[in-house]
Coordinates of C-alpha atoms in Angstrom, one line a residue:
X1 CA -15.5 22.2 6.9
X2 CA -15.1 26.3 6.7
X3 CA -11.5 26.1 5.7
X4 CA -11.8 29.9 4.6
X5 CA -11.9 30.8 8.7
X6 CA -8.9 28.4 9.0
X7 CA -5.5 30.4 9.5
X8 CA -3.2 28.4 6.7
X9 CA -0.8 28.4 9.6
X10 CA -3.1 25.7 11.5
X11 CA -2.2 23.6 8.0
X12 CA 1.2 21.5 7.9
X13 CA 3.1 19.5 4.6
X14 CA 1.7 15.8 5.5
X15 CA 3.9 14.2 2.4
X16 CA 3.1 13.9 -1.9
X17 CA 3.2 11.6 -4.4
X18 CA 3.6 11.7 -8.3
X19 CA 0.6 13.6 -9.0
X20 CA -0.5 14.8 -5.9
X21 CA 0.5 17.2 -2.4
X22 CA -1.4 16.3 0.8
X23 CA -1.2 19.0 4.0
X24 CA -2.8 18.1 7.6
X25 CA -4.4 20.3 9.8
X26 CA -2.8 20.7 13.2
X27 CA -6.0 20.7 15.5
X28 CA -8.9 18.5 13.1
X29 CA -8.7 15.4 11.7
X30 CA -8.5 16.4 7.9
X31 CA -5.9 16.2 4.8
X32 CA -6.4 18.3 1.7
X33 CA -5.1 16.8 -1.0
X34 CA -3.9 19.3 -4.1
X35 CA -3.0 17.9 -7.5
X36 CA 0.3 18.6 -8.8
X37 CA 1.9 19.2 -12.7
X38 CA 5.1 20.0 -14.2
X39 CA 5.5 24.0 -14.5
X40 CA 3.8 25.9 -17.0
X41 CA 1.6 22.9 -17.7
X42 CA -1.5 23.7 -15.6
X43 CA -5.0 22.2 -16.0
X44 CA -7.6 24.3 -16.5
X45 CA -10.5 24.0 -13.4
X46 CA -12.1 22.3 -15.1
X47 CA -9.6 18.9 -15.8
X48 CA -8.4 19.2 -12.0
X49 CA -12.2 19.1 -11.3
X50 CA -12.8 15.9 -13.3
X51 CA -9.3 14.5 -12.5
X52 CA -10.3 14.8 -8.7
X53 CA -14.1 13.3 -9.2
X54 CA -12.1 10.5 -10.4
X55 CA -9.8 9.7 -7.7
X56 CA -13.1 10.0 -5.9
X57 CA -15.5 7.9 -8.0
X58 CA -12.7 4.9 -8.1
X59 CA -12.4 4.7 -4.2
X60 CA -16.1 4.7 -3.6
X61 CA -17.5 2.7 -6.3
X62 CA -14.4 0.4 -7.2
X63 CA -11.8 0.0 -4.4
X64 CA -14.5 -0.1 -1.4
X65 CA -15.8 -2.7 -2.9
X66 CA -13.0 -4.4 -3.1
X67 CA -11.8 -4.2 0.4
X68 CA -14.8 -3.0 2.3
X69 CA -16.5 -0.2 4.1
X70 CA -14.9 0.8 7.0
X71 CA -10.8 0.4 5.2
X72 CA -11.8 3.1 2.5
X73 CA -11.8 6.5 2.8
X74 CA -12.3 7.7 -0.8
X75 CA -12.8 11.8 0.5
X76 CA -15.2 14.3 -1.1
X77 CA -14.1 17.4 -3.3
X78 CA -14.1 20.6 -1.8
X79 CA -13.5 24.3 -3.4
X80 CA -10.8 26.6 -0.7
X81 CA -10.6 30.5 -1.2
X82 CA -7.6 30.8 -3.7
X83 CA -5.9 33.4 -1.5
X84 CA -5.8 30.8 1.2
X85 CA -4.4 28.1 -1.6
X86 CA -1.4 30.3 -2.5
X87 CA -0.4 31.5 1.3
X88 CA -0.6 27.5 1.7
X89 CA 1.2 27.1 -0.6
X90 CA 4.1 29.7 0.2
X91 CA 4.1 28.2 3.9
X92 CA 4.9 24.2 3.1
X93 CA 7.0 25.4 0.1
X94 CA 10.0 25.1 2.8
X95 CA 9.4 21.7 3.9
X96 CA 9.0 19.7 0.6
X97 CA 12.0 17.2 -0.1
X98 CA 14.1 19.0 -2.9
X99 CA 12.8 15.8 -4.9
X100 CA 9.7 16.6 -5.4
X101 CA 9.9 20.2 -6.6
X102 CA 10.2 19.5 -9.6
X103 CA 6.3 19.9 -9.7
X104 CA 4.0 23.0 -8.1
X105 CA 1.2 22.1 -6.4
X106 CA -2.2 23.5 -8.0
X107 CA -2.8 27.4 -6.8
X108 CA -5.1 28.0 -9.3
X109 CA -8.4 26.1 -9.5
X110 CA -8.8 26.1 -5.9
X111 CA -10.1 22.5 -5.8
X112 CA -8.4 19.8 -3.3
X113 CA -9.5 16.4 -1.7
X114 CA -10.7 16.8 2.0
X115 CA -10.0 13.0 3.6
X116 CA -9.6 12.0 6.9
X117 CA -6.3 12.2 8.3
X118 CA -5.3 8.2 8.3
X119 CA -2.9 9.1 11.1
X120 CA -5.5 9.6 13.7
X121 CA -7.8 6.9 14.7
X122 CA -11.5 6.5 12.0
X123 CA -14.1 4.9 14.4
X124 CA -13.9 6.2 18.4
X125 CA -14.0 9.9 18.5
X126 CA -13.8 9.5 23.0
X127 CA -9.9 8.9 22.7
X128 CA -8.8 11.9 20.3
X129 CA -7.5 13.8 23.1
X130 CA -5.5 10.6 23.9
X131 CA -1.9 10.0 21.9
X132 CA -1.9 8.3 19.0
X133 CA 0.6 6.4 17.5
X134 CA 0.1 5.0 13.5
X135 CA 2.5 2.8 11.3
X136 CA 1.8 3.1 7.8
X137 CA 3.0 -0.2 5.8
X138 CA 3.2 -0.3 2.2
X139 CA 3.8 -4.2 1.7
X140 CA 3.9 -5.0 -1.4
X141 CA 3.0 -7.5 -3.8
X142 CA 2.5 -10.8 -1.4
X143 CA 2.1 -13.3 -4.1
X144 CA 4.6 -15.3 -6.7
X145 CA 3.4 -15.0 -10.3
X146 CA 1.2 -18.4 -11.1
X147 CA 0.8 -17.5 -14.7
X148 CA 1.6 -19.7 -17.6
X149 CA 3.1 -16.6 -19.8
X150 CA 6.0 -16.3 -17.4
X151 CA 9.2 -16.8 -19.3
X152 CA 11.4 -17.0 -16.4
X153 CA 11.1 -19.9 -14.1
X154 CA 13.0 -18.1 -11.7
X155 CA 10.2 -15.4 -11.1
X156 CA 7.9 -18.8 -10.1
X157 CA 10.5 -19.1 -7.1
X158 CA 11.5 -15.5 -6.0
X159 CA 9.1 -12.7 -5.5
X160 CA 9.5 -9.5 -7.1
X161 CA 9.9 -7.2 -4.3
X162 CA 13.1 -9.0 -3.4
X163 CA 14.8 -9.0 -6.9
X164 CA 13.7 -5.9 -7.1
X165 CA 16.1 -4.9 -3.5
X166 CA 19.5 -5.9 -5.6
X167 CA 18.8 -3.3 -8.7
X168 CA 17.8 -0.6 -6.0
X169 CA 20.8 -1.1 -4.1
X170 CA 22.7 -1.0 -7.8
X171 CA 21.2 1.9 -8.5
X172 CA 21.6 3.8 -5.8
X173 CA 18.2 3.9 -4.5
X174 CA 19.1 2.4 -1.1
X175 CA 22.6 1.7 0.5
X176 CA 21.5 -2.1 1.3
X177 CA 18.7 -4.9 0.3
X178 CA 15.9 -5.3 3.2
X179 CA 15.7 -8.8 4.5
X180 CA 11.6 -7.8 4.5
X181 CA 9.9 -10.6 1.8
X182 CA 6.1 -9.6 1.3
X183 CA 5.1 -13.4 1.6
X184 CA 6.5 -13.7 4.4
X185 CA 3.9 -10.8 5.8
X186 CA 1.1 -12.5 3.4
X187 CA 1.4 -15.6 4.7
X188 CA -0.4 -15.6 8.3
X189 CA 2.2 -17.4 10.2
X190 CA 2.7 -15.6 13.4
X191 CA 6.6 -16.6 13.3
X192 CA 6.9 -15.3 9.2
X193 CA 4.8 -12.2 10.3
X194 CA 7.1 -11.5 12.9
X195 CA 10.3 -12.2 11.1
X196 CA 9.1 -9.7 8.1
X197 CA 7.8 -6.7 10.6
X198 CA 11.6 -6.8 11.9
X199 CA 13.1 -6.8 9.1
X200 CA 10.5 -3.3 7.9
X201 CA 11.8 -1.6 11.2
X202 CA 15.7 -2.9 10.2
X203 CA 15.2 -0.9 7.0
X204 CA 12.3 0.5 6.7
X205 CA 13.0 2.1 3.1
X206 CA 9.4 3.4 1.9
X207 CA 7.4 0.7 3.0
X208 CA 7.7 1.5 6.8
X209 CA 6.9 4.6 8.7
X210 CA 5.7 5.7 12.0
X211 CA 4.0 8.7 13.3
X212 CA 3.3 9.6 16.9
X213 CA 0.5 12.4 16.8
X214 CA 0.6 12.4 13.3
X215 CA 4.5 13.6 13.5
X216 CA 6.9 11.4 11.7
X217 CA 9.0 9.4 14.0
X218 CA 10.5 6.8 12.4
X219 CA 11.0 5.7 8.4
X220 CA 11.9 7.6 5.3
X221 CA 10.8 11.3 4.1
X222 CA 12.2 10.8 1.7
X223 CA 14.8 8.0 -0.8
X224 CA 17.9 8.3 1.5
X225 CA 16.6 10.5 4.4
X226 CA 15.5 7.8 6.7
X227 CA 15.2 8.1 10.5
X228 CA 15.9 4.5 11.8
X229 CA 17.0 4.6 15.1
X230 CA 16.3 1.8 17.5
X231 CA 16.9 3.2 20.6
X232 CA 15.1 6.5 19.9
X233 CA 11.5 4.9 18.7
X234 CA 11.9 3.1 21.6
X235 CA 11.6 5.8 23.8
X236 CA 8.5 6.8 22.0
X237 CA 6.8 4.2 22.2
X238 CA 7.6 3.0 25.8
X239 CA 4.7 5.4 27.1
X240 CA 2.7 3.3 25.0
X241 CA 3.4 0.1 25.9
X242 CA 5.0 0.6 29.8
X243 CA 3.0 3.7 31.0
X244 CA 4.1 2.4 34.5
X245 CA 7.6 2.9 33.6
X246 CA 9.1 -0.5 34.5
X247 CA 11.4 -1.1 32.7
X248 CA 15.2 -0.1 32.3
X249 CA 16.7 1.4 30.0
X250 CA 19.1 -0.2 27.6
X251 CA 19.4 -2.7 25.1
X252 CA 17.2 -5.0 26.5
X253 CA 14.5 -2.4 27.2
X254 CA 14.5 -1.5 23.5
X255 CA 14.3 -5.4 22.3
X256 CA 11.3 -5.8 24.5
X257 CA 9.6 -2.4 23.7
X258 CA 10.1 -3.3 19.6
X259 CA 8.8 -7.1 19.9
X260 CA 5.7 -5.7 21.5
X261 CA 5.2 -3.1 19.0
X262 CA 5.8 -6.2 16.7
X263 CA 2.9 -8.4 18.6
X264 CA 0.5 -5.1 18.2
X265 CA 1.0 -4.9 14.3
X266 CA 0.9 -8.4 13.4
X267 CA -2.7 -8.7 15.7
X268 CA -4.2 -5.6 13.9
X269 CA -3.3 -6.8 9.9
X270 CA -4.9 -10.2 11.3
X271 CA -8.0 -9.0 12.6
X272 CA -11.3 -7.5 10.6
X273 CA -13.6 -4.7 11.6
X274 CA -15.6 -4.8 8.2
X275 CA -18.8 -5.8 8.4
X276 CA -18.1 -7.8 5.2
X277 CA -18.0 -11.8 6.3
X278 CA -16.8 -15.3 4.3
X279 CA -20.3 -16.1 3.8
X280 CA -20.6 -13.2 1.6
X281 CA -18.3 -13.9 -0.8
X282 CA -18.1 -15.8 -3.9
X283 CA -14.6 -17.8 -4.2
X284 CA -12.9 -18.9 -7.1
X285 CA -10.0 -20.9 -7.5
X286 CA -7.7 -19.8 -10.2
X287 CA -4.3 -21.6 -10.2
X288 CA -1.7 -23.4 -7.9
X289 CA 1.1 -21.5 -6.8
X290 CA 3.6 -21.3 -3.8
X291 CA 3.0 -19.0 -0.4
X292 CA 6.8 -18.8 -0.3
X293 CA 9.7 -17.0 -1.9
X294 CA 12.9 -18.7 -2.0
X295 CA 15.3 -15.1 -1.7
X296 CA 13.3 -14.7 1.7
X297 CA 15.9 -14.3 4.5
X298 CA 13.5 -16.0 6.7
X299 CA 13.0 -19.4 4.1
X300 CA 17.5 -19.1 4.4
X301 CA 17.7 -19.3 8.0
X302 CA 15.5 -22.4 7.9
X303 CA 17.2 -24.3 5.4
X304 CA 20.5 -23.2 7.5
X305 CA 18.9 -25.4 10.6
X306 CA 18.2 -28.6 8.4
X307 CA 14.1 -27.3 8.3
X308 CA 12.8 -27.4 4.6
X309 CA 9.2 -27.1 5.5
X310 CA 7.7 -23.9 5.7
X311 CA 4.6 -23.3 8.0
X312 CA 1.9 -21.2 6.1
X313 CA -1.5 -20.7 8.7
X314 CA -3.2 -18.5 6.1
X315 CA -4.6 -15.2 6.6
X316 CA -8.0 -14.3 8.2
X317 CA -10.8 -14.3 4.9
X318 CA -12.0 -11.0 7.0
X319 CA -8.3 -9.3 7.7
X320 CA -7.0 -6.2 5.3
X321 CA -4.1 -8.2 4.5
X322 CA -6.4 -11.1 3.1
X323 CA -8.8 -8.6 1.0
X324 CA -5.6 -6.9 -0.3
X325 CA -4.1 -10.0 -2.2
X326 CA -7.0 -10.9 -3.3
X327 CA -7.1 -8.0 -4.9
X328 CA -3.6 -7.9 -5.7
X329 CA -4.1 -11.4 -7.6
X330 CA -6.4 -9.9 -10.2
X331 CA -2.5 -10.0 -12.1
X332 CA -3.6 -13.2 -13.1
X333 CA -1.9 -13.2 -16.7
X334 CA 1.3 -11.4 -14.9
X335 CA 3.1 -8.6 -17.2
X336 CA 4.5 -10.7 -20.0
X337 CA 1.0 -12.2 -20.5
X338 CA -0.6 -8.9 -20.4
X339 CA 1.2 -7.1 -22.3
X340 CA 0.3 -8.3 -25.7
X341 CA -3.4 -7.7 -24.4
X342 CA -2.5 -4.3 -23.6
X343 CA -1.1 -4.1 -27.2
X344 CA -4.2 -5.2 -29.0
X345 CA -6.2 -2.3 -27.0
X346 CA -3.6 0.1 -28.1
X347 CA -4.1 -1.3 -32.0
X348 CA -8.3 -0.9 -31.5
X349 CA -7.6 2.8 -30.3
X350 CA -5.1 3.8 -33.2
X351 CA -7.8 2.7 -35.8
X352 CA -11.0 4.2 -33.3
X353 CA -9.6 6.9 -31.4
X354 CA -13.1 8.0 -30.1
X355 CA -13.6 4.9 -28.8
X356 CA -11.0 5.8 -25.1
X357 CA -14.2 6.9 -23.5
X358 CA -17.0 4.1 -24.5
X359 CA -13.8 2.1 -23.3
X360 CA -13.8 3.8 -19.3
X361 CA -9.8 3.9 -19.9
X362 CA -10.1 7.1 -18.4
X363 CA -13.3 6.7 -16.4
X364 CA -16.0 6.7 -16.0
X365 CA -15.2 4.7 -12.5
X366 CA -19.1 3.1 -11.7
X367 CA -20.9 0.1 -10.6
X368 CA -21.0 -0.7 -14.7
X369 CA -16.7 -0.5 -14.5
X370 CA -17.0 -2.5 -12.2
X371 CA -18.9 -5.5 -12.8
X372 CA -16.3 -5.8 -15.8
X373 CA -13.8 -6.6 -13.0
X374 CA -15.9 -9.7 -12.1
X375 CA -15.2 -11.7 -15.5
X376 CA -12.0 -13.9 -14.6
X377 CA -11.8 -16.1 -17.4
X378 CA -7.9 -16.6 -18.7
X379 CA -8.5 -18.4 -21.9
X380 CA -8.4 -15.7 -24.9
X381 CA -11.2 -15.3 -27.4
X382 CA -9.0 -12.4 -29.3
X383 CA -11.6 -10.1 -29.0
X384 CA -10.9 -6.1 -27.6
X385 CA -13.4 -6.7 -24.3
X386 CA -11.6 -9.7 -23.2
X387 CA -7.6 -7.4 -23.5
X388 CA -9.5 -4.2 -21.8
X389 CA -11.4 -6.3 -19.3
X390 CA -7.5 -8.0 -18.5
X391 CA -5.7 -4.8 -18.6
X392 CA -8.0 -2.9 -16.7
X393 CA -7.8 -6.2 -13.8
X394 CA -4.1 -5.7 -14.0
X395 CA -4.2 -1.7 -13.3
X396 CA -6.2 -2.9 -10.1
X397 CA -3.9 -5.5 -9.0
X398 CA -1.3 -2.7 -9.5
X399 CA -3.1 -0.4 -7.6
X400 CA -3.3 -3.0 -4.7
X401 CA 0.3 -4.1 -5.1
X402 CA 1.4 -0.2 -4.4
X403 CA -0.9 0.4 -1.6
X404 CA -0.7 1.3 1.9
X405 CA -2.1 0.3 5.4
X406 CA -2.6 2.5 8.4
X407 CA -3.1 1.1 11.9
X408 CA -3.8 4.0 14.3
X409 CA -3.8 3.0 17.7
X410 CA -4.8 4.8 21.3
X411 CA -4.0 3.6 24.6
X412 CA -7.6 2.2 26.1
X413 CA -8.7 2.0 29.5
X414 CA -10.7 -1.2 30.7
X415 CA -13.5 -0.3 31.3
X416 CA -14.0 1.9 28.1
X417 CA -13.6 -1.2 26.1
X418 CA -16.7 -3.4 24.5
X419 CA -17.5 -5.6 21.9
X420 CA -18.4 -2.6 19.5
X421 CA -14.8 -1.3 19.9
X422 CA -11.6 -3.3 18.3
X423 CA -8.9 -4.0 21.0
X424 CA -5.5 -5.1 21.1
X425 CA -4.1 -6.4 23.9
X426 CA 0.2 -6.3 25.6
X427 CA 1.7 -7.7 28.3
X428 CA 1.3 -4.0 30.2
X429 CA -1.4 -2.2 27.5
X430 CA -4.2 -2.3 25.7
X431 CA -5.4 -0.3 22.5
X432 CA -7.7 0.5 20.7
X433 CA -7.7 0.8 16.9
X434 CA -8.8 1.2 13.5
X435 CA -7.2 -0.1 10.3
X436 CA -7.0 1.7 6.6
X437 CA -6.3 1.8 3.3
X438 CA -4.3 4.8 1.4
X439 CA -2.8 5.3 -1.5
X440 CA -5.5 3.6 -3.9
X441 CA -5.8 6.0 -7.3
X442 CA -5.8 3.6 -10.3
X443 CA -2.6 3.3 -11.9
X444 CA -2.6 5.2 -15.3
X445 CA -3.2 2.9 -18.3
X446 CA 0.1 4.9 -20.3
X447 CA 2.7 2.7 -17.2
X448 CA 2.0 -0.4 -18.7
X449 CA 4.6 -0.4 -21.2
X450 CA 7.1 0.8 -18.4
X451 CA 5.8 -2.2 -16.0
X452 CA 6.6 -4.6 -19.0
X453 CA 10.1 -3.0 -19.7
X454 CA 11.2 -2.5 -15.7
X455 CA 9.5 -6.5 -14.9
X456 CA 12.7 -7.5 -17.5
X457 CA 15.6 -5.1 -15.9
X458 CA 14.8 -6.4 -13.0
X459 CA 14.7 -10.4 -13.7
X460 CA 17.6 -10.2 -15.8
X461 CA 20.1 -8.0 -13.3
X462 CA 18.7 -10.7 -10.7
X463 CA 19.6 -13.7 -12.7
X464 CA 22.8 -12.1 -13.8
X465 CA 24.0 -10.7 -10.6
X466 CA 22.3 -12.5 -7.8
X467 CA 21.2 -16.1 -8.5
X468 CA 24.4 -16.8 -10.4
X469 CA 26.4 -16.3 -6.7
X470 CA 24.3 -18.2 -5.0
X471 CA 24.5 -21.5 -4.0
X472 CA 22.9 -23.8 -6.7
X473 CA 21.5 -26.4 -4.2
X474 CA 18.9 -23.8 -3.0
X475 CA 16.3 -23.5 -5.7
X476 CA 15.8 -27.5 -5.1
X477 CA 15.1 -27.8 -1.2
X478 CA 11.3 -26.3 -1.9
X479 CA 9.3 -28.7 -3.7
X480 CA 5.8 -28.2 -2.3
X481 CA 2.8 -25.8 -4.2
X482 CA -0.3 -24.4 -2.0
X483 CA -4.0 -24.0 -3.8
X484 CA -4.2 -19.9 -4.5
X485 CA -7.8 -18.5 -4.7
X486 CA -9.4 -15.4 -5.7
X487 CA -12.5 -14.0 -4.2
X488 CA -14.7 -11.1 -4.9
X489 CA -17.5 -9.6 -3.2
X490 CA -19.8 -6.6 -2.8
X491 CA -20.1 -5.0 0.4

């Protein structure tokens, strides 16, 4: 890619995270990605260089392996003009949420990440001229904790994500809880799937957005600046879904565009386009545990119509969704269990400071990283390989816990579809689409402590504030546990 013949004005502020500062190009298919730091606390060109061969190196020898070929796009490091990094950077200065200025982007090694832009569809270059509609989901962990070092038998029957909703709302983070529960998305029912996708577009928070073109048109830019309106994304999408125009306008008209957005999603996350098949994987079964949480709004409703048996199909071994709790249940000693793990590596590296490297904390991130991965025992031999090889499982279950999935879709003619292309199919549409995985830099060894700490706040304001109101008959109407498995595979 020449971006030095590229006017910066063809270039457009896509979003950021904690370390990073993504812009789009208007015309191609491209991100860059700049790394960001606190002012007057630049790296030299050298540390962004090996910070960003990193980010690389984990996607493509890690995280692809982990949930396949065709869902990761780990990018390739590129070196941009630095006049054309600073006018960049004076023209998206603008747009950035107030937020997130409290870091500058990197003007001064002139590296970035070039990736494909997630928005736009990965596999069938024939329908870029087409619109393009993508929903990015960030769902969340989709598992209870199974682990014997839990202290809190509450966090055995309520997931995290929704205790988590009632200190967000206390502090200020959001004005209300989501009704959304991650198993509820996890847990392949059609019905449960449905019932959580609602509740995303109800309140989409952070973990719901929608782009038409690559332009945001629905969901958060930022904590409290969300653009939620029912009536409006309707009128989006209904060129989408009823290019014939027929139906009214109205309520009614929005219900029925919204459930078949709904029926799209739910077919995409259940469907695989890896190559990557059952038969190629090695499974291991690793505990019992529930498919249900007992705070999910869903799991309420049927107790309130006498039903106190939950339907749980199971997802697709092939799906995104499937490939992303099993890599999500690498957090197989949960936080309270890993944390004295993480404690005994901290001790090791006091006394052998030299040793952070021979360790990988930091990377490398290779095949030899890992095959570490692979080793699930549980049972503690008190050695430092057994802690790092746990605490370094953890950071990739964390990694998959905060990750997100983008479903690009493009309307599709009939006779342009075939077996090699994926197609959904609505009552007046079809699409086709490809489905990815963002948002995967290993979480930094240093937030473990901070995990430990925040997993307490947020049990403890739940049990104090929340469970205490409710109605004490619940937590015994949900008796049943479901077989739990991990599996891991190359590609």
């Amino acid at each position: 890619m020449e971006v030095e013949k590229m006017d910066e004005n063809e270039w457009k502020y896509h979003g950021e995270g904690n370390q990073s500062l993504v812009v789009s190009h208007c015309q191609r298919c491209v991100v860059l990605r700049f790394l960001k730091s606190p002012p007057n606390q630049n790296k030299t060109s050298e540390e962004i260089l090996h910070h960003l061969q990193n980010i690389v190196d984990f996607g493509k020898h890690v995280m692809k392996q982990f949930f396949g070929e065709n869902y990761v796009h780990h990018g390739e490091i590129i070196q941009l003009p630095l006049d054309f990094v600073r006018q960049l950077c004076l023209k998206i200065q603008p747009e950035r949420p107030e937020s997130r200025c409290d870091k500058d982007m990197d003007t001064l090694s002139g590296y970035a990440m070039c990736l494909p832009n997630l928005t736009r569809l990965q596999t069938y270059r024939f329908v870029e001229h087409r619109p393009i509609l993508c929903i990015e989901i960030k769902p969340k962990c989709g598992f209870i904790p199974f682990s014997s070092h839990v202290s809190q038998e509450i966090k055995h029957k309520v997931c995290r994500y929704c205790m988590h909703q009632h200190l967000k709302v206390a502090n200020g983070k959001w004005k209300r809880p989501s009704k959304y529960c991650p198993l509820d998305l996890f847990s392949g029912n059609k019905q449960r799937m449905h019932f959580a996708l609602k509740s995303l577009l109800q309140e989409p928070q952070n973990n719901l957005k929608i782009f038409k073109n690559g332009e945001l048109i629905y969901g958060c830019k930022d904590d409290q600046d969300c653009v939620s309106d029912w009536n409006e994304l309707a009128r989006h999408l209904k060129p989408f879904f009823f290019p014939s125009n027929g139906l009214v306008s109205g309520p009614h008209c929005t219900r029925t565009i919204v459930k078949e957005l709904i029926h799209v999603i739910t077919m995409t996350l259940l469907s695989s386009t890896d190559a990557c098949r059952a038969g190629d994987m090695k499974t291991v079964p690793i505990s019992q545990g529930r498919s249900y949480c007992e705070a999910s709004a869903f799991n309420k409703e049927l107790v309130r119509n006498g039903k106190h048996k939950l339907e749980s199909s199971g997802l697709p071994r092939g799906c995104l969704l499937y490939k992303t709790l099993q890599a999500q249940m690498l957090d197989m000693l949960d936080i309270e269990g890993l944390h004295p793990l993480y404690s005994r590596v901290e001790q090791y590296l006091e006394e052998f400071p030299e040793e952070r490297s021979t360790l990988q904390i930091d990377g490398l991130y290779n095949e030899a990283f890992y095959e570490k991965l692979l080793d699930l025992s549980t049972e503690d031999d008190g050695t430092v390989a057994f802690a790092l090889t746990k605490v370094q499982q953890y950071r990739i279950a964390m990694t998959a816990k905060d990750c997100s999935l983008m479903i690009a879709l493009s309307p599709c003619l009939q006779d342009e579809c075939s077996e090699q292309r994926p197609v959904v199919l609505t009552s007046k549409s079809r699409f086709t689409f490809s489905v990815s995985v963002l948002d995967l830099d290993l979480k930094p060894y240093e937030s473990i402590p901070h995990q430990y700490k925040l997993d307490s706040e947020i049990v403890n304001y739940y049990l104090k504030n929340v469970q205490a109101k409710d109605d004490p008959v619940m937590s015994t109407l949900f008796k049943e546990n479901e077989d739990c498995t991990l599996v891991l595979h190359k590609v």
